[in-house]
Amino acid sequence: MILLINKAKVSSLLRVAIGVDESEFNKFIEEAQKFDLKPLVCEEFFYDLLENKDTEPWKKLIDGGDYEFNSRTYYHEGISGVLSYFAYARFFLEGNNTSTSFGIVQKTTPHSTPVELAERKNTYYDKKKNANDLFEDVKKFIERNESDYPSWKCGSSCGGSEKSKFNSYVIK
C-alpha cells in the first residue's frame, strides 16, 4: 500500500524514538490508513488520495496549512497530521510487544519499566480522539474546497456522513 506519511512525520508531531525501526513503524502507518482513515471517507476518495498524493490540490490536503474561506484565514493539520496521531496511537499500544517463537513478549531491562496496559490504553484512546478532532478540521477544509475533491461525495458512506447499517463495538 502507498503510505501517505512516514516515521519522520510522526516524530515531528509526537515522540517516537530514533531507534524504532522504520519498516516496523510503517506497519502502524499502514494500519492507520486502512483501519482508521479509510472508514472516515468513501472508497473512491481514499484511492484518489493515494493515487494523487504528490499532485495539487491533494498535496495541500495531505500537508495541511493555512487557507482562506469567506475572508478569513483557517488552518488544518492535513491528512498527514490525522494519520500521525492514528499511527502513534497504534504504536503506543502495541509498540513494545515483540513476537518470539515462544509467543508475544515485552522486553524489559533493569533500567526501565514497561508502561502499564491501562496507561497505554488511555493514551491510545486519547491520541485517537486527537486524530478524530484534527480530521474535523480537515473535513471542513475539503467541504470548503469541494470542487477540488469531486470524489469526496462519491456515495452513501462518503465523508462519514451516513453510518453503516450495523453496529460494532470495541471491547476495552
Tab-separated table of N, CA and C in Angstrom:
chain	number	residue	atom	x	y	z
A	1	MET	N	0.841	-1.179	0.000
A	1	MET	CA	0.000	0.000	0.000
A	1	MET	C	0.886	1.243	0.000
A	2	ILE	N	0.464	2.252	-0.733
A	2	ILE	CA	1.157	3.540	-0.754
A	2	ILE	C	0.950	4.208	0.602
A	3	LEU	N	2.030	4.618	1.235
A	3	LEU	CA	1.932	5.301	2.523
A	3	LEU	C	1.935	6.809	2.312
A	4	LEU	N	1.047	7.490	3.002
A	4	LEU	CA	0.914	8.937	2.872
A	4	LEU	C	1.864	9.702	3.799
A	5	ILE	N	2.369	9.031	4.832
A	5	ILE	CA	3.311	9.645	5.761
A	5	ILE	C	4.434	8.666	6.061
A	6	ASN	N	5.402	9.103	6.836
A	6	ASN	CA	6.484	8.227	7.274
A	6	ASN	C	6.773	8.475	8.754
A	7	LYS	N	7.689	7.730	9.283
A	7	LYS	CA	8.042	7.844	10.700
A	7	LYS	C	8.526	9.251	11.049
A	8	ALA	N	9.260	9.873	10.153
A	8	ALA	CA	9.777	11.223	10.404
A	8	ALA	C	8.632	12.214	10.609
A	9	LYS	N	7.561	12.086	9.844
A	9	LYS	CA	6.414	12.980	10.003
A	9	LYS	C	5.785	12.788	11.377
A	10	VAL	N	5.589	11.543	11.783
A	10	VAL	CA	5.002	11.262	13.098
A	10	VAL	C	5.922	11.810	14.183
A	11	SER	N	7.224	11.606	14.021
A	11	SER	CA	8.207	12.085	15.004
A	11	SER	C	8.225	13.599	15.118
A	12	SER	N	7.846	14.286	14.052
A	12	SER	CA	7.831	15.755	14.103
A	12	SER	C	6.672	16.273	14.961
A	13	LEU	N	5.657	15.449	15.186
A	13	LEU	CA	4.493	15.855	15.983
A	13	LEU	C	4.445	15.180	17.349
A	14	LEU	N	4.965	13.965	17.429
A	14	LEU	CA	4.862	13.153	18.645
A	14	LEU	C	6.211	12.487	18.925
A	15	ARG	N	6.376	11.957	20.115
A	15	ARG	CA	7.667	11.368	20.500
A	15	ARG	C	7.783	9.916	20.023
A	16	VAL	N	8.665	9.727	19.048
A	16	VAL	CA	8.997	8.386	18.573
A	16	VAL	C	10.518	8.295	18.604
A	17	ALA	N	11.035	7.312	19.290
A	17	ALA	CA	12.491	7.172	19.449
A	17	ALA	C	13.174	6.940	18.104
A	18	ILE	N	14.373	7.474	17.983
A	18	ILE	CA	15.162	7.314	16.760
A	18	ILE	C	15.400	5.837	16.468
A	19	GLY	N	15.573	5.037	17.530
A	19	GLY	CA	15.901	3.623	17.357
A	19	GLY	C	14.754	2.739	16.889
A	20	VAL	N	13.541	3.277	16.792
A	20	VAL	CA	12.407	2.469	16.325
A	20	VAL	C	12.607	2.198	14.839
A	21	ASP	N	12.556	0.935	14.472
A	21	ASP	CA	12.783	0.519	13.096
A	21	ASP	C	11.716	1.100	12.162
A	22	GLU	N	12.179	1.732	11.090
A	22	GLU	CA	11.277	2.384	10.121
A	22	GLU	C	10.295	1.396	9.499
A	23	SER	N	10.771	0.234	9.087
A	23	SER	CA	9.870	-0.729	8.439
A	23	SER	C	8.838	-1.276	9.423
A	24	GLU	N	9.214	-1.443	10.675
A	24	GLU	CA	8.250	-1.870	11.693
A	24	GLU	C	7.219	-0.780	11.944
A	25	PHE	N	7.672	0.465	12.001
A	25	PHE	CA	6.770	1.578	12.240
A	25	PHE	C	5.802	1.769	11.076
A	26	ASN	N	6.273	1.473	9.858
A	26	ASN	CA	5.409	1.593	8.683
A	26	ASN	C	4.169	0.704	8.788
A	27	LYS	N	4.265	-0.386	9.529
A	27	LYS	CA	3.102	-1.255	9.716
A	27	LYS	C	1.997	-0.520	10.476
A	28	PHE	N	2.387	0.292	11.440
A	28	PHE	CA	1.396	1.080	12.192
A	28	PHE	C	0.776	2.154	11.304
A	29	ILE	N	1.580	2.732	10.425
A	29	ILE	CA	1.064	3.733	9.489
A	29	ILE	C	0.081	3.082	8.521
A	30	GLU	N	0.443	1.930	8.001
A	30	GLU	CA	-0.449	1.224	7.071
A	30	GLU	C	-1.770	0.863	7.748
A	31	GLU	N	-1.699	0.378	8.978
A	31	GLU	CA	-2.923	0.061	9.716
A	31	GLU	C	-3.763	1.316	9.943
A	32	ALA	N	-3.120	2.425	10.255
A	32	ALA	CA	-3.848	3.681	10.465
A	32	ALA	C	-4.578	4.099	9.189
A	33	GLN	N	-3.925	3.933	8.040
A	33	GLN	CA	-4.576	4.275	6.776
A	33	GLN	C	-5.759	3.354	6.497
A	34	LYS	N	-5.554	2.053	6.672
A	34	LYS	CA	-6.595	1.076	6.338
A	34	LYS	C	-7.747	1.049	7.326
A	35	PHE	N	-7.433	1.095	8.607
A	35	PHE	CA	-8.455	0.850	9.628
A	35	PHE	C	-8.974	2.106	10.326
A	36	ASP	N	-8.243	3.218	10.218
A	36	ASP	CA	-8.683	4.444	10.872
A	36	ASP	C	-9.143	5.502	9.867
A	37	LEU	N	-8.327	5.772	8.851
A	37	LEU	CA	-8.681	6.803	7.878
A	37	LEU	C	-9.719	6.326	6.863
A	38	LYS	N	-9.505	5.177	6.278
A	38	LYS	CA	-10.388	4.703	5.200
A	38	LYS	C	-11.863	4.667	5.614
A	39	PRO	N	-12.205	4.224	6.825
A	39	PRO	CA	-13.621	4.244	7.215
A	39	PRO	C	-14.214	5.656	7.370
A	40	LEU	N	-13.371	6.673	7.475
A	40	LEU	CA	-13.859	8.050	7.624
A	40	LEU	C	-14.245	8.688	6.295
A	41	VAL	N	-13.767	8.126	5.201
A	41	VAL	CA	-14.013	8.684	3.865
A	41	VAL	C	-14.558	7.577	2.969
A	42	CYS	N	-15.057	7.964	1.803
A	42	CYS	CA	-15.552	6.916	0.906
A	42	CYS	C	-14.380	6.274	0.160
A	43	GLU	N	-14.624	5.122	-0.365
A	43	GLU	CA	-13.571	4.334	-1.002
A	43	GLU	C	-12.933	5.061	-2.183
A	44	GLU	N	-13.743	5.655	-3.042
A	44	GLU	CA	-13.215	6.346	-4.221
A	44	GLU	C	-12.300	7.498	-3.801
A	45	PHE	N	-12.723	8.266	-2.813
A	45	PHE	CA	-11.913	9.372	-2.310
A	45	PHE	C	-10.593	8.849	-1.730
A	46	PHE	N	-10.646	7.773	-0.964
A	46	PHE	CA	-9.454	7.193	-0.358
A	46	PHE	C	-8.421	6.826	-1.423
A	47	TYR	N	-8.879	6.153	-2.489
A	47	TYR	CA	-7.938	5.732	-3.528
A	47	TYR	C	-7.472	6.906	-4.384
A	48	ASP	N	-8.316	7.930	-4.585
A	48	ASP	CA	-7.862	9.149	-5.252
A	48	ASP	C	-6.750	9.803	-4.442
A	49	LEU	N	-6.910	9.821	-3.132
A	49	LEU	CA	-5.908	10.392	-2.240
A	49	LEU	C	-4.573	9.669	-2.392
A	50	LEU	N	-4.598	8.342	-2.401
A	50	LEU	CA	-3.364	7.569	-2.558
A	50	LEU	C	-2.723	7.792	-3.927
A	51	GLU	N	-3.539	7.781	-4.978
A	51	GLU	CA	-3.016	7.900	-6.337
A	51	GLU	C	-2.480	9.293	-6.652
A	52	ASN	N	-3.047	10.315	-6.042
A	52	ASN	CA	-2.706	11.694	-6.381
A	52	ASN	C	-1.935	12.424	-5.289
A	53	LYS	N	-1.344	11.697	-4.381
A	53	LYS	CA	-0.739	12.291	-3.188
A	53	LYS	C	0.341	13.341	-3.477
A	54	ASP	N	0.972	13.264	-4.622
A	54	ASP	CA	2.057	14.190	-4.942
A	54	ASP	C	1.631	15.336	-5.854
A	55	THR	N	0.336	15.424	-6.172
A	55	THR	CA	-0.138	16.477	-7.063
A	55	THR	C	-1.089	17.408	-6.317
A	56	GLU	N	-1.131	18.659	-6.779
A	56	GLU	CA	-2.083	19.608	-6.208
A	56	GLU	C	-3.467	19.283	-6.757
A	57	PRO	N	-4.520	19.451	-6.033
A	57	PRO	CA	-4.637	20.007	-4.695
A	57	PRO	C	-4.506	18.964	-3.584
A	58	TRP	N	-4.248	17.708	-3.960
A	58	TRP	CA	-4.177	16.619	-2.982
A	58	TRP	C	-3.020	16.807	-2.013
A	59	LYS	N	-1.914	17.319	-2.520
A	59	LYS	CA	-0.745	17.543	-1.661
A	59	LYS	C	-1.081	18.529	-0.543
A	60	LYS	N	-1.840	19.570	-0.874
A	60	LYS	CA	-2.250	20.552	0.134
A	60	LYS	C	-3.169	19.910	1.175
A	61	LEU	N	-4.006	18.991	0.737
A	61	LEU	CA	-4.884	18.268	1.657
A	61	LEU	C	-4.061	17.388	2.601
A	62	ILE	N	-3.052	16.745	2.089
A	62	ILE	CA	-2.216	15.871	2.916
A	62	ILE	C	-1.336	16.684	3.856
A	63	ASP	N	-0.698	17.726	3.341
A	63	ASP	CA	0.258	18.505	4.130
A	63	ASP	C	-0.397	19.474	5.104
A	64	GLY	N	-1.599	19.927	4.792
A	64	GLY	CA	-2.271	20.894	5.644
A	64	GLY	C	-1.712	22.284	5.463
A	65	GLY	N	-2.165	23.206	6.309
A	65	GLY	CA	-1.692	24.574	6.256
A	65	GLY	C	-2.835	25.573	6.315
A	66	ASP	N	-2.484	26.831	6.076
A	66	ASP	CA	-3.464	27.913	6.086
A	66	ASP	C	-4.249	27.920	4.772
A	67	TYR	N	-5.501	28.372	4.851
A	67	TYR	CA	-6.313	28.580	3.652
A	67	TYR	C	-7.347	29.659	3.942
A	68	GLU	N	-7.819	30.279	2.888
A	68	GLU	CA	-8.801	31.361	3.003
A	68	GLU	C	-10.195	30.828	2.706
A	69	PHE	N	-11.150	31.278	3.514
A	69	PHE	CA	-12.554	30.957	3.271
A	69	PHE	C	-13.403	32.067	3.873
A	70	ASN	N	-14.288	32.644	3.046
A	70	ASN	CA	-15.157	33.746	3.496
A	70	ASN	C	-14.375	34.863	4.181
A	71	SER	N	-13.300	35.291	3.535
A	71	SER	CA	-12.470	36.405	4.017
A	71	SER	C	-11.824	36.164	5.378
A	72	ARG	N	-11.634	34.916	5.727
A	72	ARG	CA	-10.992	34.569	6.994
A	72	ARG	C	-9.933	33.499	6.720
A	73	THR	N	-8.866	33.530	7.488
A	73	THR	CA	-7.813	32.525	7.363
A	73	THR	C	-8.057	31.404	8.370
A	74	TYR	N	-8.040	30.184	7.871
A	74	TYR	CA	-8.200	28.986	8.702
A	74	TYR	C	-6.948	28.125	8.560
A	75	TYR	N	-6.824	27.145	9.438
A	75	TYR	CA	-5.682	26.228	9.418
A	75	TYR	C	-6.177	24.804	9.660
A	76	HIS	N	-5.563	23.862	8.965
A	76	HIS	CA	-5.809	22.442	9.250
A	76	HIS	C	-4.488	21.686	9.184
A	77	GLU	N	-4.389	20.629	9.991
A	77	GLU	CA	-3.149	19.833	10.077
A	77	GLU	C	-2.924	18.960	8.854
A	78	GLY	N	-3.951	18.734	8.079
A	78	GLY	CA	-3.834	17.865	6.919
A	78	GLY	C	-4.005	16.400	7.287
A	79	ILE	N	-4.172	15.608	6.270
A	79	ILE	CA	-4.303	14.161	6.454
A	79	ILE	C	-3.055	13.606	7.133
A	80	SER	N	-1.903	14.205	6.871
A	80	SER	CA	-0.663	13.715	7.493
A	80	SER	C	-0.720	13.863	9.011
A	81	GLY	N	-1.291	14.931	9.507
A	81	GLY	CA	-1.435	15.110	10.953
A	81	GLY	C	-2.402	14.096	11.544
A	82	VAL	N	-3.515	13.905	10.855
A	82	VAL	CA	-4.510	12.930	11.305
A	82	VAL	C	-3.887	11.535	11.373
A	83	LEU	N	-3.230	11.138	10.293
A	83	LEU	CA	-2.604	9.814	10.255
A	83	LEU	C	-1.496	9.676	11.289
A	84	SER	N	-0.775	10.750	11.550
A	84	SER	CA	0.292	10.698	12.555
A	84	SER	C	-0.272	10.314	13.917
A	85	TYR	N	-1.370	10.931	14.296
A	85	TYR	CA	-1.975	10.616	15.592
A	85	TYR	C	-2.571	9.210	15.616
A	86	PHE	N	-3.204	8.798	14.520
A	86	PHE	CA	-3.733	7.430	14.460
A	86	PHE	C	-2.596	6.403	14.543
A	87	ALA	N	-1.530	6.613	13.792
A	87	ALA	CA	-0.401	5.677	13.789
A	87	ALA	C	0.287	5.643	15.150
A	88	TYR	N	0.452	6.809	15.756
A	88	TYR	CA	1.095	6.869	17.067
A	88	TYR	C	0.260	6.131	18.117
A	89	ALA	N	-1.050	6.271	18.047
A	89	ALA	CA	-1.926	5.560	18.983
A	89	ALA	C	-1.688	4.060	18.878
A	90	ARG	N	-1.632	3.558	17.663
A	90	ARG	CA	-1.399	2.122	17.447
A	90	ARG	C	-0.006	1.720	17.936
A	91	PHE	N	0.983	2.535	17.620
A	91	PHE	CA	2.353	2.267	18.049
A	91	PHE	C	2.452	2.254	19.571
A	92	PHE	N	1.845	3.219	20.231
A	92	PHE	CA	1.931	3.325	21.683
A	92	PHE	C	1.300	2.121	22.368
A	93	LEU	N	0.197	1.642	21.818
A	93	LEU	CA	-0.484	0.499	22.416
A	93	LEU	C	0.273	-0.806	22.194
A	94	GLU	N	0.797	-0.997	20.989
A	94	GLU	CA	1.381	-2.291	20.627
A	94	GLU	C	2.886	-2.281	20.433
A	95	GLY	N	3.504	-1.101	20.426
A	95	GLY	CA	4.894	-0.962	20.018
A	95	GLY	C	5.922	-1.703	20.839
A	96	ASN	N	5.654	-1.978	22.115
A	96	ASN	CA	6.681	-2.647	22.915
A	96	ASN	C	6.487	-4.157	22.968
A	97	ASN	N	5.551	-4.670	22.206
A	97	ASN	CA	5.351	-6.115	22.137
A	97	ASN	C	6.256	-6.698	21.058
A	98	THR	N	6.898	-7.805	21.382
A	98	THR	CA	7.796	-8.467	20.444
A	98	THR	C	7.332	-9.894	20.227
A	99	SER	N	7.222	-10.270	18.966
A	99	SER	CA	6.820	-11.632	18.629
A	99	SER	C	8.049	-12.539	18.653
A	100	THR	N	7.978	-13.607	19.448
A	100	THR	CA	9.060	-14.587	19.501
A	100	THR	C	8.469	-15.965	19.219
A	101	SER	N	9.330	-16.951	19.102
A	101	SER	CA	8.835	-18.315	18.873
A	101	SER	C	8.113	-18.861	20.102
A	102	PHE	N	8.211	-18.152	21.222
A	102	PHE	CA	7.523	-18.565	22.445
A	102	PHE	C	6.272	-17.733	22.707
A	103	GLY	N	5.924	-16.858	21.772
A	103	GLY	CA	4.744	-16.015	21.926
A	103	GLY	C	5.111	-14.540	21.968
A	104	ILE	N	4.139	-13.728	22.280
A	104	ILE	CA	4.329	-12.289	22.362
A	104	ILE	C	4.912	-11.955	23.736
A	105	VAL	N	6.006	-11.190	23.738
A	105	VAL	CA	6.656	-10.815	25.000
A	105	VAL	C	6.910	-9.312	25.017
A	106	GLN	N	7.145	-8.795	26.214
A	106	GLN	CA	7.581	-7.413	26.383
A	106	GLN	C	9.005	-7.452	26.904
A	107	LYS	N	9.896	-6.813	26.185
A	107	LYS	CA	11.297	-6.765	26.599
A	107	LYS	C	11.450	-5.772	27.753
A	108	THR	N	12.211	-6.148	28.746
A	108	THR	CA	12.488	-5.252	29.870
A	108	THR	C	13.986	-5.248	30.135
A	109	THR	N	14.416	-4.216	30.825
A	109	THR	CA	15.807	-4.134	31.252
A	109	THR	C	15.803	-3.703	32.713
A	110	PRO	N	16.913	-3.874	33.406
A	110	PRO	CA	16.968	-3.425	34.803
A	110	PRO	C	16.818	-1.907	34.949
A	111	HIS	N	16.991	-1.161	33.845
A	111	HIS	CA	16.958	0.294	33.885
A	111	HIS	C	15.638	0.891	33.401
A	112	SER	N	14.642	0.032	33.138
A	112	SER	CA	13.366	0.555	32.647
A	112	SER	C	12.208	-0.317	33.134
A	113	THR	N	11.030	0.285	33.109
A	113	THR	CA	9.806	-0.422	33.488
A	113	THR	C	8.781	-0.182	32.380
A	114	PRO	N	8.169	-1.232	31.866
A	114	PRO	CA	7.165	-1.031	30.815
A	114	PRO	C	5.976	-0.212	31.329
A	115	VAL	N	5.397	0.573	30.446
A	115	VAL	CA	4.197	1.335	30.777
A	115	VAL	C	3.053	0.335	30.946
A	116	GLU	N	2.274	0.521	32.007
A	116	GLU	CA	1.155	-0.386	32.287
A	116	GLU	C	0.141	-0.365	31.140
A	117	LEU	N	-0.532	-1.491	30.947
A	117	LEU	CA	-1.514	-1.624	29.879
A	117	LEU	C	-2.623	-0.576	30.007
A	118	ALA	N	-3.099	-0.317	31.211
A	118	ALA	CA	-4.167	0.666	31.404
A	118	ALA	C	-3.723	2.053	30.920
A	119	GLU	N	-2.488	2.421	31.218
A	119	GLU	CA	-1.979	3.719	30.778
A	119	GLU	C	-1.799	3.756	29.265
A	120	ARG	N	-1.331	2.637	28.684
A	120	ARG	CA	-1.185	2.564	27.225
A	120	ARG	C	-2.551	2.685	26.548
A	121	LYS	N	-3.566	2.039	27.116
A	121	LYS	CA	-4.913	2.130	26.543
A	121	LYS	C	-5.439	3.560	26.623
A	122	ASN	N	-5.219	4.210	27.762
A	122	ASN	CA	-5.672	5.600	27.907
A	122	ASN	C	-5.021	6.498	26.859
A	123	THR	N	-3.731	6.335	26.665
A	123	THR	CA	-3.024	7.134	25.667
A	123	THR	C	-3.525	6.800	24.271
A	124	TYR	N	-3.748	5.515	24.003
A	124	TYR	CA	-4.280	5.073	22.715
A	124	TYR	C	-5.591	5.799	22.406
A	125	TYR	N	-6.523	5.783	23.335
A	125	TYR	CA	-7.825	6.425	23.106
A	125	TYR	C	-7.695	7.944	23.029
A	126	ASP	N	-6.803	8.534	23.815
A	126	ASP	CA	-6.577	9.984	23.745
A	126	ASP	C	-6.051	10.398	22.371
A	127	LYS	N	-5.069	9.663	21.858
A	127	LYS	CA	-4.478	10.010	20.566
A	127	LYS	C	-5.467	9.765	19.428
A	128	LYS	N	-6.292	8.733	19.543
A	128	LYS	CA	-7.327	8.511	18.527
A	128	LYS	C	-8.344	9.645	18.550
A	129	LYS	N	-8.680	10.118	19.739
A	129	LYS	CA	-9.597	11.257	19.839
A	129	LYS	C	-8.958	12.494	19.220
A	130	ASN	N	-7.673	12.712	19.498
A	130	ASN	CA	-6.962	13.840	18.885
A	130	ASN	C	-7.013	13.745	17.362
A	131	ALA	N	-6.783	12.551	16.836
A	131	ALA	CA	-6.816	12.345	15.380
A	131	ALA	C	-8.194	12.677	14.819
A	132	ASN	N	-9.235	12.215	15.487
A	132	ASN	CA	-10.589	12.496	15.020
A	132	ASN	C	-10.912	13.983	15.095
A	133	ASP	N	-10.419	14.661	16.137
A	133	ASP	CA	-10.615	16.106	16.240
A	133	ASP	C	-9.906	16.828	15.088
A	134	LEU	N	-8.689	16.407	14.774
A	134	LEU	CA	-7.963	17.001	13.650
A	134	LEU	C	-8.687	16.735	12.329
A	135	PHE	N	-9.279	15.548	12.225
A	135	PHE	CA	-9.991	15.205	10.991
A	135	PHE	C	-11.184	16.136	10.766
A	136	GLU	N	-11.818	16.586	11.830
A	136	GLU	CA	-12.946	17.507	11.676
A	136	GLU	C	-12.505	18.782	10.959
A	137	ASP	N	-11.322	19.299	11.290
A	137	ASP	CA	-10.798	20.479	10.588
A	137	ASP	C	-10.464	20.163	9.136
A	138	VAL	N	-9.915	18.977	8.886
A	138	VAL	CA	-9.597	18.555	7.520
A	138	VAL	C	-10.892	18.428	6.717
A	139	LYS	N	-11.891	17.847	7.330
A	139	LYS	CA	-13.188	17.677	6.668
A	139	LYS	C	-13.778	19.031	6.274
A	140	LYS	N	-13.684	20.024	7.167
A	140	LYS	CA	-14.156	21.375	6.844
A	140	LYS	C	-13.387	21.936	5.650
A	141	PHE	N	-12.071	21.713	5.630
A	141	PHE	CA	-11.256	22.178	4.510
A	141	PHE	C	-11.743	21.553	3.209
A	142	ILE	N	-11.978	20.255	3.209
A	142	ILE	CA	-12.440	19.569	1.997
A	142	ILE	C	-13.792	20.129	1.557
A	143	GLU	N	-14.706	20.249	2.491
A	143	GLU	CA	-16.048	20.724	2.150
A	143	GLU	C	-16.034	22.178	1.682
A	144	ARG	N	-15.086	22.968	2.156
A	144	ARG	CA	-14.967	24.359	1.713
A	144	ARG	C	-14.257	24.475	0.368
A	145	ASN	N	-13.658	23.384	-0.062
A	145	ASN	CA	-12.961	23.327	-1.354
A	145	ASN	C	-13.433	22.112	-2.152
A	146	GLU	N	-14.703	21.831	-2.070
A	146	GLU	CA	-15.280	20.622	-2.657
A	146	GLU	C	-14.986	20.453	-4.145
A	147	SER	N	-14.901	21.555	-4.870
A	147	SER	CA	-14.650	21.455	-6.310
A	147	SER	C	-13.272	20.847	-6.603
A	148	ASP	N	-12.343	20.955	-5.667
A	148	ASP	CA	-11.012	20.353	-5.846
A	148	ASP	C	-11.002	18.855	-5.555
A	149	TYR	N	-12.036	18.382	-4.865
A	149	TYR	CA	-12.086	16.972	-4.434
A	149	TYR	C	-13.441	16.372	-4.808
A	150	PRO	N	-13.675	16.178	-6.109
A	150	PRO	CA	-15.003	15.715	-6.555
A	150	PRO	C	-15.391	14.335	-6.027
A	151	SER	N	-14.428	13.518	-5.672
A	151	SER	CA	-14.760	12.172	-5.178
A	151	SER	C	-15.124	12.170	-3.694
A	152	TRP	N	-15.105	13.344	-3.049
A	152	TRP	CA	-15.455	13.417	-1.627
A	152	TRP	C	-16.851	12.876	-1.375
A	153	LYS	N	-17.788	13.224	-2.241
A	153	LYS	CA	-19.167	12.758	-2.079
A	153	LYS	C	-19.462	11.704	-3.129
A	154	CYS	N	-18.794	10.588	-3.019
A	154	CYS	CA	-18.896	9.570	-4.071
A	154	CYS	C	-19.916	8.484	-3.785
A	155	GLY	N	-20.641	8.565	-2.710
A	155	GLY	CA	-21.616	7.522	-2.432
A	155	GLY	C	-22.178	7.650	-1.043
A	156	SER	N	-22.837	6.624	-0.621
A	156	SER	CA	-23.582	6.685	0.639
A	156	SER	C	-22.691	6.785	1.869
A	157	SER	N	-21.454	6.306	1.813
A	157	SER	CA	-20.624	6.328	3.019
A	157	SER	C	-19.557	7.415	2.980
A	158	CYS	N	-19.615	8.280	1.994
A	158	CYS	CA	-18.562	9.271	1.828
A	158	CYS	C	-18.529	10.287	2.954
A	159	GLY	N	-17.321	10.572	3.405
A	159	GLY	CA	-17.129	11.587	4.426
A	159	GLY	C	-17.718	11.210	5.762
A	160	GLY	N	-18.045	9.941	5.939
A	160	GLY	CA	-18.605	9.505	7.203
A	160	GLY	C	-19.988	10.074	7.464
A	161	SER	N	-20.651	10.584	6.412
A	161	SER	CA	-21.928	11.256	6.612
A	161	SER	C	-23.059	10.299	6.954
A	162	GLU	N	-23.029	9.122	6.405
A	162	GLU	CA	-24.057	8.150	6.735
A	162	GLU	C	-23.415	6.953	7.417
A	163	LYS	N	-24.008	6.492	8.467
A	163	LYS	CA	-23.465	5.355	9.204
A	163	LYS	C	-23.863	4.056	8.523
A	164	SER	N	-23.046	3.027	8.703
A	164	SER	CA	-23.374	1.730	8.150
A	164	SER	C	-24.602	1.176	8.860
A	165	LYS	N	-25.161	0.146	8.290
A	165	LYS	CA	-26.415	-0.388	8.795
A	165	LYS	C	-26.215	-1.382	9.941
A	166	PHE	N	-25.002	-1.562	10.413
A	166	PHE	CA	-24.758	-2.460	11.538
A	166	PHE	C	-23.924	-1.741	12.587
A	167	ASN	N	-24.005	-2.227	13.785
A	167	ASN	CA	-23.250	-1.637	14.893
A	167	ASN	C	-22.047	-2.513	15.200
A	168	SER	N	-20.960	-1.883	15.562
A	168	SER	CA	-19.798	-2.631	16.008
A	168	SER	C	-19.349	-2.009	17.326
A	169	TYR	N	-18.692	-2.788	18.130
A	169	TYR	CA	-18.268	-2.333	19.449
A	169	TYR	C	-16.799	-2.656	19.664
A	170	VAL	N	-16.131	-1.793	20.398
A	170	VAL	CA	-14.751	-2.046	20.800
A	170	VAL	C	-14.777	-2.486	22.248
A	171	ILE	N	-14.201	-3.634	22.502
A	171	ILE	CA	-14.139	-4.139	23.867
A	171	ILE	C	-12.905	-3.567	24.531
A	172	LYS	N	-13.110	-2.901	25.643
A	172	LYS	CA	-11.986	-2.288	26.358
A	172	LYS	C	-11.526	-3.185	27.483
